[in-house]
PDB file of C-alpha atoms in Angstrom:
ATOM      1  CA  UNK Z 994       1.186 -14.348  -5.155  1.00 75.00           C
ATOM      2  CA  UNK Z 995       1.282 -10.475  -5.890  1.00 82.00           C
ATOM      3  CA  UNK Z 996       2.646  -7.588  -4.408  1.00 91.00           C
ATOM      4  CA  UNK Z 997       2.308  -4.128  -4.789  1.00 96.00           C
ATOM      5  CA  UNK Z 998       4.389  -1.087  -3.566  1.00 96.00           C
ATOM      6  CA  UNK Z 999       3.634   2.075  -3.942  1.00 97.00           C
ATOM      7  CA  UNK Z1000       6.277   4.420  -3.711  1.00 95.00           C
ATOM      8  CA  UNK Z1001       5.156   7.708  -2.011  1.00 95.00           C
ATOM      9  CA  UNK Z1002       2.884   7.890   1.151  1.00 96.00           C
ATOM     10  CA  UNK Z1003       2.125  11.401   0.730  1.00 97.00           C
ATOM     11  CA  UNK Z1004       2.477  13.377  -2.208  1.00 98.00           C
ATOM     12  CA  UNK Z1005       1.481  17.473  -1.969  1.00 97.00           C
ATOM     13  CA  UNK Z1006       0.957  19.293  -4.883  1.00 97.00           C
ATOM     14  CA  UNK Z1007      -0.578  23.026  -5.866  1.00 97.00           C
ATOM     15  CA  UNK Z1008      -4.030  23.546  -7.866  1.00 97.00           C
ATOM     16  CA  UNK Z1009      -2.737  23.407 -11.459  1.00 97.00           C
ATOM     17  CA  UNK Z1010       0.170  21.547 -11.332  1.00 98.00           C
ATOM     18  CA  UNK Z1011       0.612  17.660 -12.729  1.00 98.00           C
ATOM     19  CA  UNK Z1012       1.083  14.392 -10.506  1.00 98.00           C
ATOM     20  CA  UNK Z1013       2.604  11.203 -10.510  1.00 98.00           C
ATOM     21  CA  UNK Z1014       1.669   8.464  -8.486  1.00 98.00           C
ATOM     22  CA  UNK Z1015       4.166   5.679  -8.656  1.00 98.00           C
ATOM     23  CA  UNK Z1016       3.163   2.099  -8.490  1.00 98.00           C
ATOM     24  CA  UNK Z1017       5.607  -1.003  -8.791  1.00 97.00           C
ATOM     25  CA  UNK Z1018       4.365  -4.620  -8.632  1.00 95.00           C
ATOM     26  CA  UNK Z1019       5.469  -8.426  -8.288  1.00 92.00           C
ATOM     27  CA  UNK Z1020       4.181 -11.300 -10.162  1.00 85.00           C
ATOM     28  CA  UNK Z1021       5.264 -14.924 -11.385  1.00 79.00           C
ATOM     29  CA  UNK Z1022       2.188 -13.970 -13.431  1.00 81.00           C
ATOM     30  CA  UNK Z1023       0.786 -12.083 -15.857  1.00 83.00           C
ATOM     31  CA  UNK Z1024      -1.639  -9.772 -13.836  1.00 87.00           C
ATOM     32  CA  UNK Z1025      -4.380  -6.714 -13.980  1.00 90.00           C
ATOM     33  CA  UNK Z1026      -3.923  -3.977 -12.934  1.00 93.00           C
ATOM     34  CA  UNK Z1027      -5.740  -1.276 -11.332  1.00 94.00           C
ATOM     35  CA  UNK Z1028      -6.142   2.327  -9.702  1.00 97.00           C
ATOM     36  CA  UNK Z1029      -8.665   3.393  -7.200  1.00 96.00           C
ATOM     37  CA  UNK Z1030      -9.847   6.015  -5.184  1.00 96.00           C
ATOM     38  CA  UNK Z1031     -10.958   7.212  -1.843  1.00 94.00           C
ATOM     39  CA  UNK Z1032     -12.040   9.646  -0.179  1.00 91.00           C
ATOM     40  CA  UNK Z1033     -12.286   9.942   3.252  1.00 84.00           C
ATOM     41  CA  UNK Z1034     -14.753   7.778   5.193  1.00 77.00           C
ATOM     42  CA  UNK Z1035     -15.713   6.265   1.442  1.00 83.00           C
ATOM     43  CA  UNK Z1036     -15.307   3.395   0.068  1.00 86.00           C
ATOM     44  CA  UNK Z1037     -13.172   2.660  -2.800  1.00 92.00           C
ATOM     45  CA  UNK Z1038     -13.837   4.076  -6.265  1.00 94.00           C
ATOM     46  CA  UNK Z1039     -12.217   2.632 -10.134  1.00 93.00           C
ATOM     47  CA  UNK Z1040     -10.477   5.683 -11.985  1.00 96.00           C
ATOM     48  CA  UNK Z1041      -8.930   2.885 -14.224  1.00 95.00           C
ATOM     49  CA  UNK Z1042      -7.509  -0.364 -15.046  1.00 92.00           C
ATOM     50  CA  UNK Z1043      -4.987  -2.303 -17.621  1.00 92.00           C
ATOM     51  CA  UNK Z1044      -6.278  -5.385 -18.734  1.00 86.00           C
ATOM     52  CA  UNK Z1045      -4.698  -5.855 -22.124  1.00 85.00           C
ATOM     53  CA  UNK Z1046      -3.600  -3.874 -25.402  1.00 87.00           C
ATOM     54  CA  UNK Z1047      -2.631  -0.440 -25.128  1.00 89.00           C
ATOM     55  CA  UNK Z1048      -0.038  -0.005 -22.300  1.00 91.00           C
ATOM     56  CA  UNK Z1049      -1.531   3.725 -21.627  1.00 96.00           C
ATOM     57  CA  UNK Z1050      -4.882   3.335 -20.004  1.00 96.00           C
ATOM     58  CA  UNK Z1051      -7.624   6.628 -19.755  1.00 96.00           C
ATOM     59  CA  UNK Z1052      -9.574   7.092 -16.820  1.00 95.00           C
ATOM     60  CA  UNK Z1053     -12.225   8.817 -15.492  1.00 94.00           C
ATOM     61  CA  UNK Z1054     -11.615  12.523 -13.890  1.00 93.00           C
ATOM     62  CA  UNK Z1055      -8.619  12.944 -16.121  1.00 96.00           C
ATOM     63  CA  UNK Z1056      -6.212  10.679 -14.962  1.00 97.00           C
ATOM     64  CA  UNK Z1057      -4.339   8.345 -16.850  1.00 97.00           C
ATOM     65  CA  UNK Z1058      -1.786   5.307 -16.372  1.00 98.00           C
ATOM     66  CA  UNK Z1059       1.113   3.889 -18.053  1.00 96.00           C
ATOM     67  CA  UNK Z1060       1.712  -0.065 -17.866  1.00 95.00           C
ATOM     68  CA  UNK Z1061       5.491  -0.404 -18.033  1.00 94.00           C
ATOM     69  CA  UNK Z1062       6.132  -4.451 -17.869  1.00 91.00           C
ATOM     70  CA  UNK Z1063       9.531  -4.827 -18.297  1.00 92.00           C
ATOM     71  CA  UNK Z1064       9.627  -2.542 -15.136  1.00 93.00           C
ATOM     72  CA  UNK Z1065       6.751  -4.052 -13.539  1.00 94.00           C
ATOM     73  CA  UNK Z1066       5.277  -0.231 -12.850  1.00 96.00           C
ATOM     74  CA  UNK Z1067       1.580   1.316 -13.160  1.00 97.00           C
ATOM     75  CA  UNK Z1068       2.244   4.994 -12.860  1.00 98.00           C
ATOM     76  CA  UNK Z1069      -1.122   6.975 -12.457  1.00 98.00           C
ATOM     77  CA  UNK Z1070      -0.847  10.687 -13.414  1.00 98.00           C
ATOM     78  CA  UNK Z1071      -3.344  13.795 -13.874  1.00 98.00           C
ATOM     79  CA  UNK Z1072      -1.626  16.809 -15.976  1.00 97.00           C
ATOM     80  CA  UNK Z1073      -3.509  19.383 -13.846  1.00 97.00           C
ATOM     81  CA  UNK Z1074      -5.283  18.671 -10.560  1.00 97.00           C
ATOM     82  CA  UNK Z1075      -8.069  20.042  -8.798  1.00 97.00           C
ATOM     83  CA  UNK Z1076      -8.723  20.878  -4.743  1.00 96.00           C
ATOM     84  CA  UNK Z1077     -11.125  17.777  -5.595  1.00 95.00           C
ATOM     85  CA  UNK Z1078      -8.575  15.718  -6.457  1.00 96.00           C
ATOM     86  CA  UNK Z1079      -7.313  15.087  -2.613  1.00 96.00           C
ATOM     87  CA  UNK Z1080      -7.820  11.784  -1.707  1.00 97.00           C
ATOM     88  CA  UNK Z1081      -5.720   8.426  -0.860  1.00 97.00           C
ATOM     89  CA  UNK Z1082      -5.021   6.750  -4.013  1.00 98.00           C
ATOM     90  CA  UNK Z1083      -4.516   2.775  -4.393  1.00 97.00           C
ATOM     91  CA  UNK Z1084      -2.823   0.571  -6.612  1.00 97.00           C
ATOM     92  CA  UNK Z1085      -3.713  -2.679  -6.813  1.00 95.00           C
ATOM     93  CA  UNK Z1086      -2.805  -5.933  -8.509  1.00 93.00           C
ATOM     94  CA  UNK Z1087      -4.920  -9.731  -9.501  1.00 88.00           C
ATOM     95  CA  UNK Z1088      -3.618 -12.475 -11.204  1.00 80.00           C
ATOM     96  CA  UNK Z1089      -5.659 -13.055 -14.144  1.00 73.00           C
ATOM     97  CA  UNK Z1090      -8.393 -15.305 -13.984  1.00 67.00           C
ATOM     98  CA  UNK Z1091      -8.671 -14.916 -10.603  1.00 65.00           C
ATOM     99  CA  UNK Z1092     -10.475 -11.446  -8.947  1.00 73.00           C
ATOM    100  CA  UNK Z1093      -8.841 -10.949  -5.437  1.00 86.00           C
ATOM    101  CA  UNK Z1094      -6.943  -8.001  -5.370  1.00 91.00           C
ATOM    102  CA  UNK Z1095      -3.563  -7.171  -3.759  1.00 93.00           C
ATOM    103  CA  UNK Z1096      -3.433  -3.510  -2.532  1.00 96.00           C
ATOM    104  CA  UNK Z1097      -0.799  -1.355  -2.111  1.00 97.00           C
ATOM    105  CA  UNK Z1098      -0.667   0.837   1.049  1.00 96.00           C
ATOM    106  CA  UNK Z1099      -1.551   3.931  -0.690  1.00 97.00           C
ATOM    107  CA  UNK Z1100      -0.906   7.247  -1.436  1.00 98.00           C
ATOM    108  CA  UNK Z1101      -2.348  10.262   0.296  1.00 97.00           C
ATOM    109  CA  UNK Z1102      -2.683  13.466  -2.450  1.00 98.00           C
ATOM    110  CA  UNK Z1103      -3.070  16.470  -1.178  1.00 97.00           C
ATOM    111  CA  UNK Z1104      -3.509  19.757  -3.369  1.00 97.00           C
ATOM    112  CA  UNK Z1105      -3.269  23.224  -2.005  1.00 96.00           C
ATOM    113  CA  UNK Z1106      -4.203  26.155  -3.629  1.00 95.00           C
TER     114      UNK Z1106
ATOM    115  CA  UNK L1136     -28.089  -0.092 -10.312  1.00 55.00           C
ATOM    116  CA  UNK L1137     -27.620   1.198  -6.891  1.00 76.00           C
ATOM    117  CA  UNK L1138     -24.397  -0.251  -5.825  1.00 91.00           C
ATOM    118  CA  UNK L1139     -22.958  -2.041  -2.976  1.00 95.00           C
ATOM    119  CA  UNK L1140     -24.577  -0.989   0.563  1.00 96.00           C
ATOM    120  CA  UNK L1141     -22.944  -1.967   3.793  1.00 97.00           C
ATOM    121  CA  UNK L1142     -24.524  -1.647   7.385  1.00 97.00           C
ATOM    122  CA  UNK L1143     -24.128  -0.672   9.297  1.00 97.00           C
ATOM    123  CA  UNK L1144     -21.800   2.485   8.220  1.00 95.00           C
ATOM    124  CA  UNK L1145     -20.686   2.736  12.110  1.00 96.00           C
ATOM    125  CA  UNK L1146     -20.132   0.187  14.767  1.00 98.00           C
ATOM    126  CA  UNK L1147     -18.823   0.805  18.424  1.00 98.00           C
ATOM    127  CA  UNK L1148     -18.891  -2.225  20.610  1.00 98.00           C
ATOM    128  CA  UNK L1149     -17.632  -2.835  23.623  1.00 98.00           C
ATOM    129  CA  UNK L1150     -14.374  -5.668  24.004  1.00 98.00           C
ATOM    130  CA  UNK L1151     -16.056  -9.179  23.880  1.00 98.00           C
ATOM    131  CA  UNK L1152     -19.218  -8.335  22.470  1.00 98.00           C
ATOM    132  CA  UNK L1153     -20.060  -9.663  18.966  1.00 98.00           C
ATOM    133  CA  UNK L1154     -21.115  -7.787  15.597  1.00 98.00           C
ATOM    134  CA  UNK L1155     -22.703  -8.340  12.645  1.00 98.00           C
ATOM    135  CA  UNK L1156     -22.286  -6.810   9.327  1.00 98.00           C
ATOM    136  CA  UNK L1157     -24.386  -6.755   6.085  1.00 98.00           C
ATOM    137  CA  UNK L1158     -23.311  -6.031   2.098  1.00 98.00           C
ATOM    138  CA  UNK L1159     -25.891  -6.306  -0.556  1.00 97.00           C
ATOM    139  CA  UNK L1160     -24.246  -6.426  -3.261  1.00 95.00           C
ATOM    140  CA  UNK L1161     -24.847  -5.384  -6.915  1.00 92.00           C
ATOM    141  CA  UNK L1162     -27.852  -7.340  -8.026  1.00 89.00           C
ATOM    142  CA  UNK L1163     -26.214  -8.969 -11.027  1.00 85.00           C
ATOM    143  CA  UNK L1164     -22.738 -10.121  -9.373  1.00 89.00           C
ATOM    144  CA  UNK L1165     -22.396 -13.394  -8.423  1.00 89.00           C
ATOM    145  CA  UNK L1166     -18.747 -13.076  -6.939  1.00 92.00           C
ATOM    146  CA  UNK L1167     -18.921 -10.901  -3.357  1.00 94.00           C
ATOM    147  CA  UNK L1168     -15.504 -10.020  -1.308  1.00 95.00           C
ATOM    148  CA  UNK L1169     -14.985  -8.891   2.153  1.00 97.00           C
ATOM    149  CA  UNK L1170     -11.686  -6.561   2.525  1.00 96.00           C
ATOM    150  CA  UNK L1171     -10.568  -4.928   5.971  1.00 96.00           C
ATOM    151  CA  UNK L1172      -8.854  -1.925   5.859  1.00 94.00           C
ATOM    152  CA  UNK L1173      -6.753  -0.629   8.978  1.00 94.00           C
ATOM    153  CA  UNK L1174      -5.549   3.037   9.495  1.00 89.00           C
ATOM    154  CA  UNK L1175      -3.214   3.859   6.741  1.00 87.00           C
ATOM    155  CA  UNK L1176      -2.847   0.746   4.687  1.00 91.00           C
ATOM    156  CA  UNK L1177      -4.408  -0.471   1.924  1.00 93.00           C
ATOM    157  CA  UNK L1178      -7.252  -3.323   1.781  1.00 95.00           C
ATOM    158  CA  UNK L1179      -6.900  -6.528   2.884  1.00 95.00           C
ATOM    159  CA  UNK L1180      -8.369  -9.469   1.380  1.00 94.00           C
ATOM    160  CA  UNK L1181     -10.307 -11.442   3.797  1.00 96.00           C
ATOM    161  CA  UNK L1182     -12.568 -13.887   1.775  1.00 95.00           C
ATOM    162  CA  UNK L1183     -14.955 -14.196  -1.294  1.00 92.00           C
ATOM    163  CA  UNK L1184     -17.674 -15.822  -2.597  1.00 94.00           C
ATOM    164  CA  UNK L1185     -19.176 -17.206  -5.824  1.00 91.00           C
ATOM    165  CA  UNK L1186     -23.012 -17.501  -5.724  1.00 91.00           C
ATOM    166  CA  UNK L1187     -23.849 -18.852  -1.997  1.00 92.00           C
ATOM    167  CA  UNK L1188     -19.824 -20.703  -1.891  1.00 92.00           C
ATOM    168  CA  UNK L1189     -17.224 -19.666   0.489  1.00 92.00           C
ATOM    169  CA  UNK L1190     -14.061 -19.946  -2.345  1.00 90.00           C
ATOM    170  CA  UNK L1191     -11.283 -18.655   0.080  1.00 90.00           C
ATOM    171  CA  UNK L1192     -10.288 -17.189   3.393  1.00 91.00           C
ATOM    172  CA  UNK L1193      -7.784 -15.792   4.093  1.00 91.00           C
ATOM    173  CA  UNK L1194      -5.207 -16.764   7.056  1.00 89.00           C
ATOM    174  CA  UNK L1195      -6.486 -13.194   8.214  1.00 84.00           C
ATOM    175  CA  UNK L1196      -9.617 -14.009   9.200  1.00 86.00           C
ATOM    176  CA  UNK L1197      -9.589 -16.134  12.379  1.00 89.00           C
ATOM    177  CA  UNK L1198     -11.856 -18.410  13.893  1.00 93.00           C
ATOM    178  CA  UNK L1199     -13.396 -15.733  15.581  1.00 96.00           C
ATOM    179  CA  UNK L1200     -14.868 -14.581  11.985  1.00 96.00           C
ATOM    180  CA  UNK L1201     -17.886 -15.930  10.128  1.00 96.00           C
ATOM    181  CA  UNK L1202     -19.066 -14.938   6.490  1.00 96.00           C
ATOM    182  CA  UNK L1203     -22.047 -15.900   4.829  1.00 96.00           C
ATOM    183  CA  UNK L1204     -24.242 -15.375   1.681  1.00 96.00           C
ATOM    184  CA  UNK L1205     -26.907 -17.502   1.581  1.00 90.00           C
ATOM    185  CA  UNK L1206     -29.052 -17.839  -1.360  1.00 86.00           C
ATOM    186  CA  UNK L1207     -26.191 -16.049  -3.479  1.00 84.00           C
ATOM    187  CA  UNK L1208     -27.690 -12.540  -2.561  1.00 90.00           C
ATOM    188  CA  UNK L1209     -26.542 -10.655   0.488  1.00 96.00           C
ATOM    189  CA  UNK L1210     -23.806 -11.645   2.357  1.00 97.00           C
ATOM    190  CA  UNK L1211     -23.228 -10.558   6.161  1.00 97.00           C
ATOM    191  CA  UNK L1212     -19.680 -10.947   8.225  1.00 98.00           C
ATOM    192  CA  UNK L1213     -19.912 -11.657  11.947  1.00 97.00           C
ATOM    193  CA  UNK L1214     -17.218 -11.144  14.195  1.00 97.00           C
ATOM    194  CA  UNK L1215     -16.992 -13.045  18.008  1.00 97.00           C
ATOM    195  CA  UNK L1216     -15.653 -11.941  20.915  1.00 97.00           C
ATOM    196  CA  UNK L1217     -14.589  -8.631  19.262  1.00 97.00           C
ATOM    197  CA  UNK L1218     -11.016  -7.267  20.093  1.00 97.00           C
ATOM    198  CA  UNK L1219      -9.508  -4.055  19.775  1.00 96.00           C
ATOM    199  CA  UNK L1220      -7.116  -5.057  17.200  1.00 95.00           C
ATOM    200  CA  UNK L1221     -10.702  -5.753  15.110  1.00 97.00           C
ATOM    201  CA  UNK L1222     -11.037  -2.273  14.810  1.00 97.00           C
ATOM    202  CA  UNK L1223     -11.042  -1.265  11.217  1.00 96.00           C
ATOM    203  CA  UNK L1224     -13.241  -0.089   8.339  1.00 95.00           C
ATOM    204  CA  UNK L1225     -14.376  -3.493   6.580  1.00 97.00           C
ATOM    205  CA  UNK L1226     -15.047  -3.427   3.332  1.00 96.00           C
ATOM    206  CA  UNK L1227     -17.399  -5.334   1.189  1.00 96.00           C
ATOM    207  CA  UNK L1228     -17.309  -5.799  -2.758  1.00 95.00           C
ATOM    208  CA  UNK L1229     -19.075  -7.359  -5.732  1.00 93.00           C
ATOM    209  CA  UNK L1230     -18.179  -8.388  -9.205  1.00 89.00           C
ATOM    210  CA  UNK L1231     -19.531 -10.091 -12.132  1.00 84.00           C
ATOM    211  CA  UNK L1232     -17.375 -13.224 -13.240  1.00 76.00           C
ATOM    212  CA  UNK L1233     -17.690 -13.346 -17.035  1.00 68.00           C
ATOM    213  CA  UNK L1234     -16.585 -10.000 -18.019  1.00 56.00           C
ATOM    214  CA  UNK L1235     -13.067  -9.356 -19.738  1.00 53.00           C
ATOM    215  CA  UNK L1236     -11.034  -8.800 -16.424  1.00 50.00           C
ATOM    216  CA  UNK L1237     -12.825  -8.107 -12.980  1.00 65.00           C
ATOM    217  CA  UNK L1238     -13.670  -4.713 -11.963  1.00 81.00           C
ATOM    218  CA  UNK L1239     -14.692  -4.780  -8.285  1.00 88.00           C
ATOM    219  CA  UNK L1240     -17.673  -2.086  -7.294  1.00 91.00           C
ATOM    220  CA  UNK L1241     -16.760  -1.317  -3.426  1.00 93.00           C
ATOM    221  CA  UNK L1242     -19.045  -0.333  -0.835  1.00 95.00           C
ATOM    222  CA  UNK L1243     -18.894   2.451   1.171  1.00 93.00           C
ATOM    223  CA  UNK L1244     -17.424   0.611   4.193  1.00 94.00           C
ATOM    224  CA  UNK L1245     -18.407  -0.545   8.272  1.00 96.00           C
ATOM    225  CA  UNK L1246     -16.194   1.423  10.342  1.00 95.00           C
ATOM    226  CA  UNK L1247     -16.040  -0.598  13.387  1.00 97.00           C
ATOM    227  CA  UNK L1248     -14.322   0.984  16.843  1.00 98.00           C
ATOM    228  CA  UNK L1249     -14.178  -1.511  19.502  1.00 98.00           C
ATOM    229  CA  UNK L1250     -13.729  -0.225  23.043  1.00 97.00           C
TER     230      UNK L1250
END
C-alpha cells in the first residue's frame, strides 16, 4: 500500500514570485507518481507525472517536478505564478502496474497580487 | 474526445432517500474509477472497473453502495438510504490500460448534500 503526505495545507504566495509544493510518499514499491489540479467545484486536472527516466518531469502551465527517490519526495514548483494559478493542488501515488491512485490531502495555493 | 461527464453535477436529497449517479467515460478507456472526495481532503478510492468487471472496492464503500457499468460503457453509482456523512463531491474517472503508466482523465464531479 501507498501513502502520500503532503506537507503544507495552505501555501500563499504574491503574483511573480516562485512556489514549492512539497510532496513525500511511502512505498514497498516502486510507484508513479503524479500532480493534479483543481479548481474549485472542478474536477481534477494532470499538470504532470513521473513514470520513468528523467527524475525532473515538465508540465503543462509551467510547472515542473523533481522525483527525489532516495527521499521518497515529488516536489512540484512554478518559478513565477499567476492570479490563475490558485487552486488546491494534489499529489498522488500508484503502484505500478496497477492504476488506483493514493491522494494526498492537498495543498491550497493562493496568489495575491 | 469530450472527456468524462458526470450527472448529475448537483444532488440534494433528503436523509434516507436514495441517489443515482452517472459517468460516461472517455470512449476509448476500458478501466473506469469512482473516487469520493470530502471537504478538504484529497480523493478517495472507492472502486474500479475493467470493461463491464467490478476489480475492487474498497472497505469505503458500504453495503449501502452499488456501482455498475454494464456493457463496458457508462458506469452509474447508487447510493441507499443516503446519510449525511454521504455528503461529498464523488468523483468519477477513466483510463486506458495499455499505455506506459496510467494517466487518469477526471470528471468534473457530483456534489451531493444530503439533508
Amino acid at each position: 500500500a501507498q501513502s502520500v503526505t503532503q506537507l503544507d495545507s495552505q501555501v500563499p504566495v504574491f503574483e511573480e514570485a516562485p512556489v514549492e509544493l512539497r510532496c513525500n510518499y511511502s512505498s514497498s514499491v516502486s510507484v508513479y507518481l503524479f500532480w493534479y489540479v483543481q479548481y474549485p467545484n472542478q474536477g481534477l486536472q494532470l499538470l504532470l507525472k513521473y513514470l520513468s527516466g528523467s527524475t525532473l518531469v515538465k508540465g503543462i502551465n509551467g510547472f515542473e517536478a523533481e522525483f527525489n527517490k532516495s527521499q521518497t519526495s515529488f516536489h512540484l514548483r512554478k518559478p513565477s505564478v499567476h492570479i490563475s494559478d490558485t487552486a488546491e493542488y494534489f499529489c498522488a501515488v500508484s503502484d505500478l502496474g496497477y492504476y488506483k491512485l493514493s491522494f494526498g490531502a492537498g495543498t491550497t495555493v493562493t496568489v495575491r497580487a | 474526445d469530450t472527456g468524462v461527464s458526470q450527472n448529475p453535477r448537483h444532488k440534494i436529497t433528503k436523509r434516507g432517500q436514495n441517489v443515482t449517479f452517472r459517468c460516461d467515460p472517455i470512449s476509448e478507456h476500458n478501466r473506469l474509477y469512482w473516487y469520493r472526495q470530502t471537504l478538504g481532503q484529497g480523493p478517495e478510492f472507492l472502486t474500479y472497473f475493467q470493461n463491464e468487471a467490478q476489480l475492487e472496492k474498497s472497505r469505503l464503500l458500504s453495503d449501502r453502495f452499488s456501482a455498475e457499468r454494464p456493457k463496458g460503457s457508462f458506469s452509474t453509482l447508487e447510493i441507499q438510504r443516503t446519510e449525511q456523512g454521504d455528503s461529498a463531491m464523488y468523483l468519477c474517472a477513466s483510463s486506458f490500460m495499455g499505455q506506459g503508466g496510467t494517466e487518469a482523465f477526471f470528471g468534473q464531479g457530483t456534489r451531493l448534500t444530503v439533508v
